[in-house]
Amino acid sequence: MAYFQSSLSRLREYLSTPSHTSTFTKTGEVTPEEFVAAGDYLVYKFPTWSWAAAAPLKKVAYLPDDKQYLVLRNAPCHSRVDDTFSSWNPGEPKGEGEDEWEDNAPPGEQNPLPKVKTVDESGVEEEAEDDDDDEDEDIPDEEEDDDEAIIKETPKAKTGRGLKAPLRTYNLYITYSLYYRVPRFYLSGHDGTTRMPLEPPTVMFEDIAPDYREKTVTIEEFPPMDGGVMMASVHPCRHAEVMKRIFESMARRREREEWHEIAPASVEEAGTEEDSDDGGLRVDQYLVVFVKVIAGVVPGVELDYTMGI
């Protein structure tokens, strides 16, 4: 099954042609150039991520030779994820017609960010607690003044459950899917003591949220490397849809905040200012948001996103 899926993915990528027309605000898709720009921004914000070159016969012409994929090495994973863990997938509605990222509060009020579940080093499932009263104290003054900032620190609370287990480390990879025109995430697990790859690869499902095991996450070959290296991969078929929903909701929330802060004297004045602003969201911030989404798939792995959106 894994071989068939890998072969099908390679065929789709081979038959696809790159698009150089930006449509990320309308479709959630990105061009190869936008993927590189977003990767540069991710590396700048979080230096544990870096660019890497593909094997000579595996490199693709639509990406620079030295920027074929992104990698974060040796991310620790101190606990397994049990079957009771319920992950939060950003952009997925809580119920019919209700968006986790949507600010549905009345004018002049603001809904709190949705609570995100993770797993701490002791194997305990955590849920971010409401902390509105102390928000101004937690956020440095220089961050408040940054109009382009889209990420803020996320508070934590020790609740829930998890499974304490021997240390594992993961290498995390982000490639570009030419067929789906979005980033694609891969991860490769290793024993924390011997540094040997986890065998069989399906053992990695113990560190993946139950909602995704063998559904949207499958074991497939990592295309940029020689030797048929098998990794766990999040299938990208819904990435564009989820990213589009997140960006739209974040933009609407930012617009509401700016509306109440500016308080224009007339609708015409508001329109003049809004026409030149898309809510402060840029395509180069795409992968910062994407990594936050992936954190819900592998909650026990310490991804270097470290800040809540």
mmCIF file of C-alpha atoms in Angstrom:
data_model
loop_
_atom_site.group_PDB
_atom_site.id
_atom_site.type_symbol
_atom_site.label_atom_id
_atom_site.label_comp_id
_atom_site.label_asym_id
_atom_site.label_seq_id
_atom_site.Cartn_x
_atom_site.Cartn_y
_atom_site.Cartn_z
ATOM 1 C CA MET A 1 0.000 0.000 0.000
ATOM 2 C CA ALA A 2 2.784 2.434 0.934
ATOM 3 C CA TYR A 3 4.625 1.648 -2.310
ATOM 4 C CA PHE A 4 1.465 2.245 -4.365
ATOM 5 C CA GLN A 5 0.788 5.571 -2.629
ATOM 6 C CA SER A 6 4.363 6.723 -3.157
ATOM 7 C CA SER A 7 4.265 5.727 -6.825
ATOM 8 C CA LEU A 8 0.981 7.535 -7.370
ATOM 9 C CA SER A 9 2.322 10.677 -5.666
ATOM 10 C CA ARG A 10 5.469 10.654 -7.821
ATOM 11 C CA LEU A 11 3.412 10.228 -11.002
ATOM 12 C CA ARG A 12 1.124 13.144 -10.116
ATOM 13 C CA GLU A 13 4.105 15.369 -9.354
ATOM 14 C CA TYR A 14 5.835 14.357 -12.591
ATOM 15 C CA LEU A 15 2.793 15.148 -14.737
ATOM 16 C CA SER A 16 2.099 18.512 -13.061
ATOM 17 C CA THR A 17 3.426 21.859 -14.246
ATOM 18 C CA PRO A 18 4.303 24.789 -11.989
ATOM 19 C CA SER A 19 2.034 27.809 -11.784
ATOM 20 C CA HIS A 20 3.598 31.234 -11.257
ATOM 21 C CA THR A 21 0.342 33.130 -10.691
ATOM 22 C CA SER A 22 -0.318 34.050 -7.074
ATOM 23 C CA THR A 23 -3.728 32.883 -5.824
ATOM 24 C CA PHE A 24 -3.066 32.178 -2.140
ATOM 25 C CA THR A 25 -5.689 34.637 -0.855
ATOM 26 C CA LYS A 26 -8.368 33.037 -3.060
ATOM 27 C CA THR A 27 -7.381 29.369 -3.065
ATOM 28 C CA GLY A 28 -4.903 28.793 -0.211
ATOM 29 C CA GLU A 29 -2.385 27.531 -2.789
ATOM 30 C CA VAL A 30 1.121 28.944 -3.248
ATOM 31 C CA THR A 31 3.496 29.106 -6.186
ATOM 32 C CA PRO A 32 7.049 27.678 -5.986
ATOM 33 C CA GLU A 33 8.347 31.246 -5.619
ATOM 34 C CA GLU A 34 5.951 31.907 -2.746
ATOM 35 C CA PHE A 35 6.964 28.625 -1.111
ATOM 36 C CA VAL A 36 10.607 29.747 -1.188
ATOM 37 C CA ALA A 37 9.707 33.171 0.229
ATOM 38 C CA ALA A 38 7.679 31.534 3.013
ATOM 39 C CA GLY A 39 10.540 29.131 3.713
ATOM 40 C CA ASP A 40 13.007 32.010 3.979
ATOM 41 C CA TYR A 41 10.697 33.702 6.483
ATOM 42 C CA LEU A 42 10.302 30.499 8.533
ATOM 43 C CA VAL A 43 14.097 30.036 8.683
ATOM 44 C CA TYR A 44 14.502 33.689 9.669
ATOM 45 C CA LYS A 45 11.926 33.465 12.462
ATOM 46 C CA PHE A 46 12.904 29.987 13.672
ATOM 47 C CA PRO A 47 16.591 29.206 12.890
ATOM 48 C CA THR A 48 16.240 25.540 13.887
ATOM 49 C CA TRP A 49 14.614 25.172 10.476
ATOM 50 C CA SER A 50 16.993 25.259 7.488
ATOM 51 C CA TRP A 51 16.980 24.754 3.737
ATOM 52 C CA ALA A 52 18.492 21.614 2.193
ATOM 53 C CA ALA A 53 19.446 20.374 -1.248
ATOM 54 C CA ALA A 54 17.954 17.241 -2.796
ATOM 55 C CA ALA A 55 19.936 14.279 -4.098
ATOM 56 C CA PRO A 56 21.376 15.133 -7.547
ATOM 57 C CA LEU A 57 18.899 12.983 -9.463
ATOM 58 C CA LYS A 58 15.951 13.983 -7.257
ATOM 59 C CA LYS A 59 16.125 17.779 -7.438
ATOM 60 C CA VAL A 60 13.293 19.684 -9.122
ATOM 61 C CA ALA A 61 13.854 22.515 -11.575
ATOM 62 C CA TYR A 62 11.135 24.797 -10.213
ATOM 63 C CA LEU A 63 12.979 25.287 -6.874
ATOM 64 C CA PRO A 64 16.533 26.599 -6.291
ATOM 65 C CA ASP A 65 19.148 23.860 -5.991
ATOM 66 C CA ASP A 66 19.929 24.775 -2.392
ATOM 67 C CA LYS A 67 16.275 25.231 -1.381
ATOM 68 C CA GLN A 68 14.603 21.971 -2.359
ATOM 69 C CA TYR A 69 13.058 21.315 1.063
ATOM 70 C CA LEU A 70 13.071 22.541 4.667
ATOM 71 C CA VAL A 71 14.298 20.459 7.586
ATOM 72 C CA LEU A 72 14.276 20.627 11.388
ATOM 73 C CA ARG A 73 16.479 17.940 12.932
ATOM 74 C CA ASN A 74 16.298 16.123 16.276
ATOM 75 C CA ALA A 75 12.998 17.500 17.564
ATOM 76 C CA PRO A 76 12.404 15.690 20.879
ATOM 77 C CA CYS A 77 9.319 13.632 21.631
ATOM 78 C CA HIS A 78 9.053 12.601 25.295
ATOM 79 C CA SER A 79 5.620 10.962 25.272
ATOM 80 C CA ARG A 80 3.307 8.856 23.176
ATOM 81 C CA VAL A 81 -0.189 10.003 22.234
ATOM 82 C CA ASP A 82 -2.945 7.785 23.587
ATOM 83 C CA ASP A 83 -6.252 7.034 21.892
ATOM 84 C CA THR A 84 -8.183 9.498 24.068
ATOM 85 C CA PHE A 85 -6.228 12.486 22.794
ATOM 86 C CA SER A 86 -8.428 14.933 20.881
ATOM 87 C CA SER A 87 -6.462 17.280 18.658
ATOM 88 C CA TRP A 88 -7.501 20.707 17.487
ATOM 89 C CA ASN A 89 -7.127 21.201 13.770
ATOM 90 C CA PRO A 90 -6.936 24.942 13.049
ATOM 91 C CA GLY A 91 -9.388 25.982 10.385
ATOM 92 C CA GLU A 92 -11.734 23.081 10.995
ATOM 93 C CA PRO A 93 -15.211 24.165 12.117
ATOM 94 C CA LYS A 94 -16.354 23.231 15.627
ATOM 95 C CA GLY A 95 -19.811 22.589 14.283
ATOM 96 C CA GLU A 96 -21.760 23.184 11.153
ATOM 97 C CA GLY A 97 -21.030 26.689 9.885
ATOM 98 C CA GLU A 98 -18.832 27.592 12.868
ATOM 99 C CA ASP A 99 -15.148 28.365 12.384
ATOM 100 C CA GLU A 100 -12.564 27.961 15.157
ATOM 101 C CA TRP A 101 -10.722 30.998 13.813
ATOM 102 C CA GLU A 102 -13.823 33.117 13.289
ATOM 103 C CA ASP A 103 -14.377 36.054 15.616
ATOM 104 C CA ASN A 104 -18.134 35.958 16.144
ATOM 105 C CA ALA A 105 -18.186 38.360 19.077
ATOM 106 C CA PRO A 106 -20.456 41.420 18.965
ATOM 107 C CA PRO A 107 -18.905 44.741 17.797
ATOM 108 C CA GLY A 108 -16.522 46.097 20.408
ATOM 109 C CA GLU A 109 -15.831 42.638 21.878
ATOM 110 C CA GLN A 110 -13.421 39.917 20.896
ATOM 111 C CA ASN A 111 -13.661 36.168 21.192
ATOM 112 C CA PRO A 112 -10.689 34.431 22.860
ATOM 113 C CA LEU A 113 -8.454 32.253 20.721
ATOM 114 C CA PRO A 114 -9.520 28.598 20.587
ATOM 115 C CA LYS A 115 -7.903 26.349 23.161
ATOM 116 C CA VAL A 116 -5.110 24.195 21.764
ATOM 117 C CA LYS A 117 -4.192 20.814 23.213
ATOM 118 C CA THR A 118 -0.564 19.672 23.338
ATOM 119 C CA VAL A 119 1.470 17.167 25.344
ATOM 120 C CA ASP A 120 4.109 18.362 27.818
ATOM 121 C CA GLU A 121 7.415 16.664 28.728
ATOM 122 C CA SER A 122 5.809 14.665 31.538
ATOM 123 C CA GLY A 123 3.305 13.122 29.147
ATOM 124 C CA VAL A 124 0.380 15.236 30.304
ATOM 125 C CA GLU A 125 -2.126 16.567 27.819
ATOM 126 C CA GLU A 126 -2.315 20.353 28.112
ATOM 127 C CA GLU A 127 -5.004 22.838 27.199
ATOM 128 C CA ALA A 128 -4.385 26.566 26.892
ATOM 129 C CA GLU A 129 -6.319 28.421 29.564
ATOM 130 C CA ASP A 130 -8.120 31.742 29.265
ATOM 131 C CA ASP A 131 -5.739 34.503 30.230
ATOM 132 C CA ASP A 132 -7.371 37.675 28.983
ATOM 133 C CA ASP A 133 -6.777 39.637 32.182
ATOM 134 C CA ASP A 134 -3.013 39.189 32.021
ATOM 135 C CA GLU A 135 -2.643 39.523 28.269
ATOM 136 C CA ASP A 136 -1.002 42.932 28.374
ATOM 137 C CA GLU A 137 1.513 41.734 30.958
ATOM 138 C CA ASP A 138 2.495 38.634 28.935
ATOM 139 C CA ILE A 139 3.147 40.406 25.639
ATOM 140 C CA PRO A 140 6.289 42.577 25.426
ATOM 141 C CA ASP A 141 5.745 46.219 24.461
ATOM 142 C CA GLU A 142 7.778 45.891 21.284
ATOM 143 C CA GLU A 143 5.533 43.034 20.086
ATOM 144 C CA GLU A 144 2.399 45.093 20.702
ATOM 145 C CA ASP A 145 3.805 47.796 18.453
ATOM 146 C CA ASP A 146 4.527 45.392 15.592
ATOM 147 C CA ASP A 147 1.610 45.764 13.195
ATOM 148 C CA GLU A 148 2.853 42.817 11.121
ATOM 149 C CA ALA A 149 3.036 40.323 13.994
ATOM 150 C CA ILE A 150 0.573 37.451 13.631
ATOM 151 C CA ILE A 151 1.868 35.218 16.408
ATOM 152 C CA LYS A 152 1.665 35.652 20.179
ATOM 153 C CA GLU A 153 2.631 33.445 23.097
ATOM 154 C CA THR A 154 0.122 30.781 24.050
ATOM 155 C CA PRO A 155 -0.547 30.150 27.780
ATOM 156 C CA LYS A 156 -0.617 26.563 29.056
ATOM 157 C CA ALA A 157 -2.510 24.648 31.716
ATOM 158 C CA LYS A 158 -1.738 21.185 33.061
ATOM 159 C CA THR A 159 -4.864 19.169 32.334
ATOM 160 C CA GLY A 160 -5.732 16.006 30.464
ATOM 161 C CA ARG A 161 -3.680 12.859 29.970
ATOM 162 C CA GLY A 162 -0.769 11.475 27.986
ATOM 163 C CA LEU A 163 1.628 8.515 28.054
ATOM 164 C CA LYS A 164 5.165 8.936 29.372
ATOM 165 C CA ALA A 165 7.609 6.924 27.248
ATOM 166 C CA PRO A 166 11.287 6.692 26.214
ATOM 167 C CA LEU A 167 12.645 9.653 24.310
ATOM 168 C CA ARG A 168 12.348 9.688 20.545
ATOM 169 C CA THR A 169 13.694 12.301 18.171
ATOM 170 C CA TYR A 170 12.213 13.359 14.863
ATOM 171 C CA ASN A 171 13.562 14.962 11.741
ATOM 172 C CA LEU A 172 10.836 17.124 10.215
ATOM 173 C CA TYR A 173 10.679 17.979 6.531
ATOM 174 C CA ILE A 174 8.579 20.339 4.421
ATOM 175 C CA THR A 175 8.556 19.924 0.653
ATOM 176 C CA TYR A 176 6.497 21.556 -2.085
ATOM 177 C CA SER A 177 3.728 19.553 -3.750
ATOM 178 C CA LEU A 178 3.537 20.620 -7.379
ATOM 179 C CA TYR A 179 0.276 18.705 -7.892
ATOM 180 C CA TYR A 180 -1.576 20.266 -4.940
ATOM 181 C CA ARG A 181 0.446 23.532 -4.975
ATOM 182 C CA VAL A 182 0.900 23.546 -1.214
ATOM 183 C CA PRO A 183 3.604 22.528 1.280
ATOM 184 C CA ARG A 184 3.777 18.873 2.254
ATOM 185 C CA PHE A 185 4.996 17.636 5.638
ATOM 186 C CA TYR A 186 7.108 14.518 6.312
ATOM 187 C CA LEU A 187 8.674 13.229 9.532
ATOM 188 C CA SER A 188 11.214 10.532 10.316
ATOM 189 C CA GLY A 189 11.494 9.112 13.845
ATOM 190 C CA HIS A 190 14.564 7.781 15.654
ATOM 191 C CA ASP A 191 15.199 6.065 18.967
ATOM 192 C CA GLY A 192 16.455 8.680 21.411
ATOM 193 C CA THR A 193 19.237 6.426 22.735
ATOM 194 C CA THR A 194 20.529 4.476 19.755
ATOM 195 C CA ARG A 195 19.656 7.111 17.119
ATOM 196 C CA MET A 196 18.482 4.263 14.900
ATOM 197 C CA PRO A 197 15.383 4.806 12.707
ATOM 198 C CA LEU A 198 12.128 3.565 14.216
ATOM 199 C CA GLU A 199 11.216 0.171 12.765
ATOM 200 C CA PRO A 200 8.807 -0.565 11.338
ATOM 201 C CA PRO A 201 7.946 3.017 10.211
ATOM 202 C CA THR A 202 4.346 2.523 11.386
ATOM 203 C CA VAL A 203 5.672 2.798 14.970
ATOM 204 C CA MET A 204 5.600 6.549 14.332
ATOM 205 C CA PHE A 205 1.801 6.417 14.469
ATOM 206 C CA GLU A 206 2.170 6.234 18.269
ATOM 207 C CA ASP A 207 3.211 9.920 18.130
ATOM 208 C CA ILE A 208 0.433 11.006 15.757
ATOM 209 C CA ALA A 209 -3.004 12.130 16.900
ATOM 210 C CA PRO A 210 -5.562 9.301 16.533
ATOM 211 C CA ASP A 211 -7.754 11.314 14.172
ATOM 212 C CA TYR A 212 -4.994 11.242 11.551
ATOM 213 C CA ARG A 213 -3.373 7.805 11.869
ATOM 214 C CA GLU A 214 -3.517 5.878 8.593
ATOM 215 C CA LYS A 215 -6.059 8.407 7.289
ATOM 216 C CA THR A 216 -4.472 11.716 6.351
ATOM 217 C CA VAL A 217 -1.081 10.483 7.632
ATOM 218 C CA THR A 218 0.452 7.569 5.745
ATOM 219 C CA ILE A 219 3.896 5.989 5.293
ATOM 220 C CA GLU A 220 5.460 7.054 1.995
ATOM 221 C CA GLU A 221 8.841 7.504 0.339
ATOM 222 C CA PHE A 222 10.504 10.894 0.789
ATOM 223 C CA PRO A 223 11.097 12.107 -2.805
ATOM 224 C CA PRO A 224 14.204 14.343 -2.401
ATOM 225 C CA MET A 225 16.385 11.549 -0.941
ATOM 226 C CA ASP A 226 17.995 8.554 -2.595
ATOM 227 C CA GLY A 227 17.485 5.058 -1.261
ATOM 228 C CA GLY A 228 13.714 4.919 -0.871
ATOM 229 C CA VAL A 229 13.623 6.462 2.621
ATOM 230 C CA MET A 230 10.165 5.831 4.089
ATOM 231 C CA MET A 231 8.596 8.476 6.330
ATOM 232 C CA ALA A 232 5.246 9.429 7.781
ATOM 233 C CA SER A 233 3.586 12.093 5.647
ATOM 234 C CA VAL A 234 0.522 14.289 6.020
ATOM 235 C CA HIS A 235 -1.426 14.046 2.765
ATOM 236 C CA PRO A 236 -1.766 17.548 1.256
ATOM 237 C CA CYS A 237 -5.194 17.184 -0.362
ATOM 238 C CA ARG A 238 -6.873 19.523 2.168
ATOM 239 C CA HIS A 239 -3.977 21.840 2.978
ATOM 240 C CA ALA A 240 -5.155 24.605 0.633
ATOM 241 C CA GLU A 241 -8.703 24.508 1.995
ATOM 242 C CA VAL A 242 -7.555 24.670 5.634
ATOM 243 C CA MET A 243 -4.978 27.406 5.011
ATOM 244 C CA LYS A 244 -7.464 29.525 3.052
ATOM 245 C CA ARG A 245 -10.004 29.301 5.882
ATOM 246 C CA ILE A 246 -7.397 30.235 8.497
ATOM 247 C CA PHE A 247 -6.074 33.211 6.556
ATOM 248 C CA GLU A 248 -9.571 34.508 5.828
ATOM 249 C CA SER A 249 -10.588 34.273 9.482
ATOM 250 C CA MET A 250 -7.385 35.908 10.681
ATOM 251 C CA ALA A 251 -7.828 38.718 8.174
ATOM 252 C CA ARG A 252 -11.417 39.330 9.279
ATOM 253 C CA ARG A 253 -10.345 39.392 12.916
ATOM 254 C CA ARG A 254 -7.517 41.836 12.160
ATOM 255 C CA GLU A 255 -9.864 44.082 10.195
ATOM 256 C CA ARG A 256 -12.313 44.192 13.106
ATOM 257 C CA GLU A 257 -9.517 45.070 15.525
ATOM 258 C CA GLU A 258 -8.257 47.840 13.251
ATOM 259 C CA TRP A 259 -11.795 49.158 12.701
ATOM 260 C CA HIS A 260 -12.392 49.614 16.422
ATOM 261 C CA GLU A 261 -8.918 51.031 16.982
ATOM 262 C CA ILE A 262 -9.073 53.568 14.153
ATOM 263 C CA ALA A 263 -12.785 54.434 14.600
ATOM 264 C CA PRO A 264 -13.111 56.294 11.251
ATOM 265 C CA ALA A 265 -15.504 59.182 11.019
ATOM 266 C CA SER A 266 -17.261 57.692 8.020
ATOM 267 C CA VAL A 267 -17.582 54.480 6.023
ATOM 268 C CA GLU A 268 -15.828 56.179 3.130
ATOM 269 C CA GLU A 269 -12.756 56.818 5.296
ATOM 270 C CA ALA A 270 -12.708 53.189 6.392
ATOM 271 C CA GLY A 271 -12.890 51.978 2.816
ATOM 272 C CA THR A 272 -9.935 54.124 1.833
ATOM 273 C CA GLU A 273 -7.741 52.621 4.517
ATOM 274 C CA GLU A 274 -8.923 49.014 4.102
ATOM 275 C CA ASP A 275 -8.387 49.059 0.334
ATOM 276 C CA SER A 276 -4.628 49.280 0.859
ATOM 277 C CA ASP A 277 -4.479 46.547 3.514
ATOM 278 C CA ASP A 278 -5.299 42.841 3.362
ATOM 279 C CA GLY A 279 -5.462 42.454 7.123
ATOM 280 C CA GLY A 280 -1.694 42.443 7.639
ATOM 281 C CA LEU A 281 -1.245 38.852 6.378
ATOM 282 C CA ARG A 282 1.500 38.156 3.870
ATOM 283 C CA VAL A 283 2.245 35.070 1.824
ATOM 284 C CA ASP A 284 5.721 34.805 3.350
ATOM 285 C CA GLN A 285 4.023 34.084 6.700
ATOM 286 C CA TYR A 286 2.318 31.030 5.170
ATOM 287 C CA LEU A 287 4.674 28.398 6.586
ATOM 288 C CA VAL A 288 4.619 29.856 10.097
ATOM 289 C CA VAL A 289 0.863 29.225 10.095
ATOM 290 C CA PHE A 290 1.325 25.862 8.372
ATOM 291 C CA VAL A 291 3.698 24.595 11.088
ATOM 292 C CA LYS A 292 1.136 25.620 13.696
ATOM 293 C CA VAL A 293 -1.443 23.458 11.910
ATOM 294 C CA ILE A 294 0.966 20.511 11.781
ATOM 295 C CA ALA A 295 1.489 20.782 15.545
ATOM 296 C CA GLY A 296 -2.045 19.427 15.995
ATOM 297 C CA VAL A 297 -1.127 16.312 14.011
ATOM 298 C CA VAL A 298 2.038 15.472 15.996
ATOM 299 C CA PRO A 299 1.246 16.993 19.428
ATOM 300 C CA GLY A 300 4.027 15.165 21.274
ATOM 301 C CA VAL A 301 6.809 16.373 18.977
ATOM 302 C CA GLU A 302 8.351 19.659 20.055
ATOM 303 C CA LEU A 303 8.033 21.678 16.872
ATOM 304 C CA ASP A 304 9.748 25.037 16.903
ATOM 305 C CA TYR A 305 6.634 27.126 16.541
ATOM 306 C CA THR A 306 6.726 28.011 20.272
ATOM 307 C CA MET A 307 4.218 30.841 19.878
ATOM 308 C CA GLY A 308 0.456 30.825 19.416
ATOM 309 C CA ILE A 309 -1.160 32.617 16.487
#
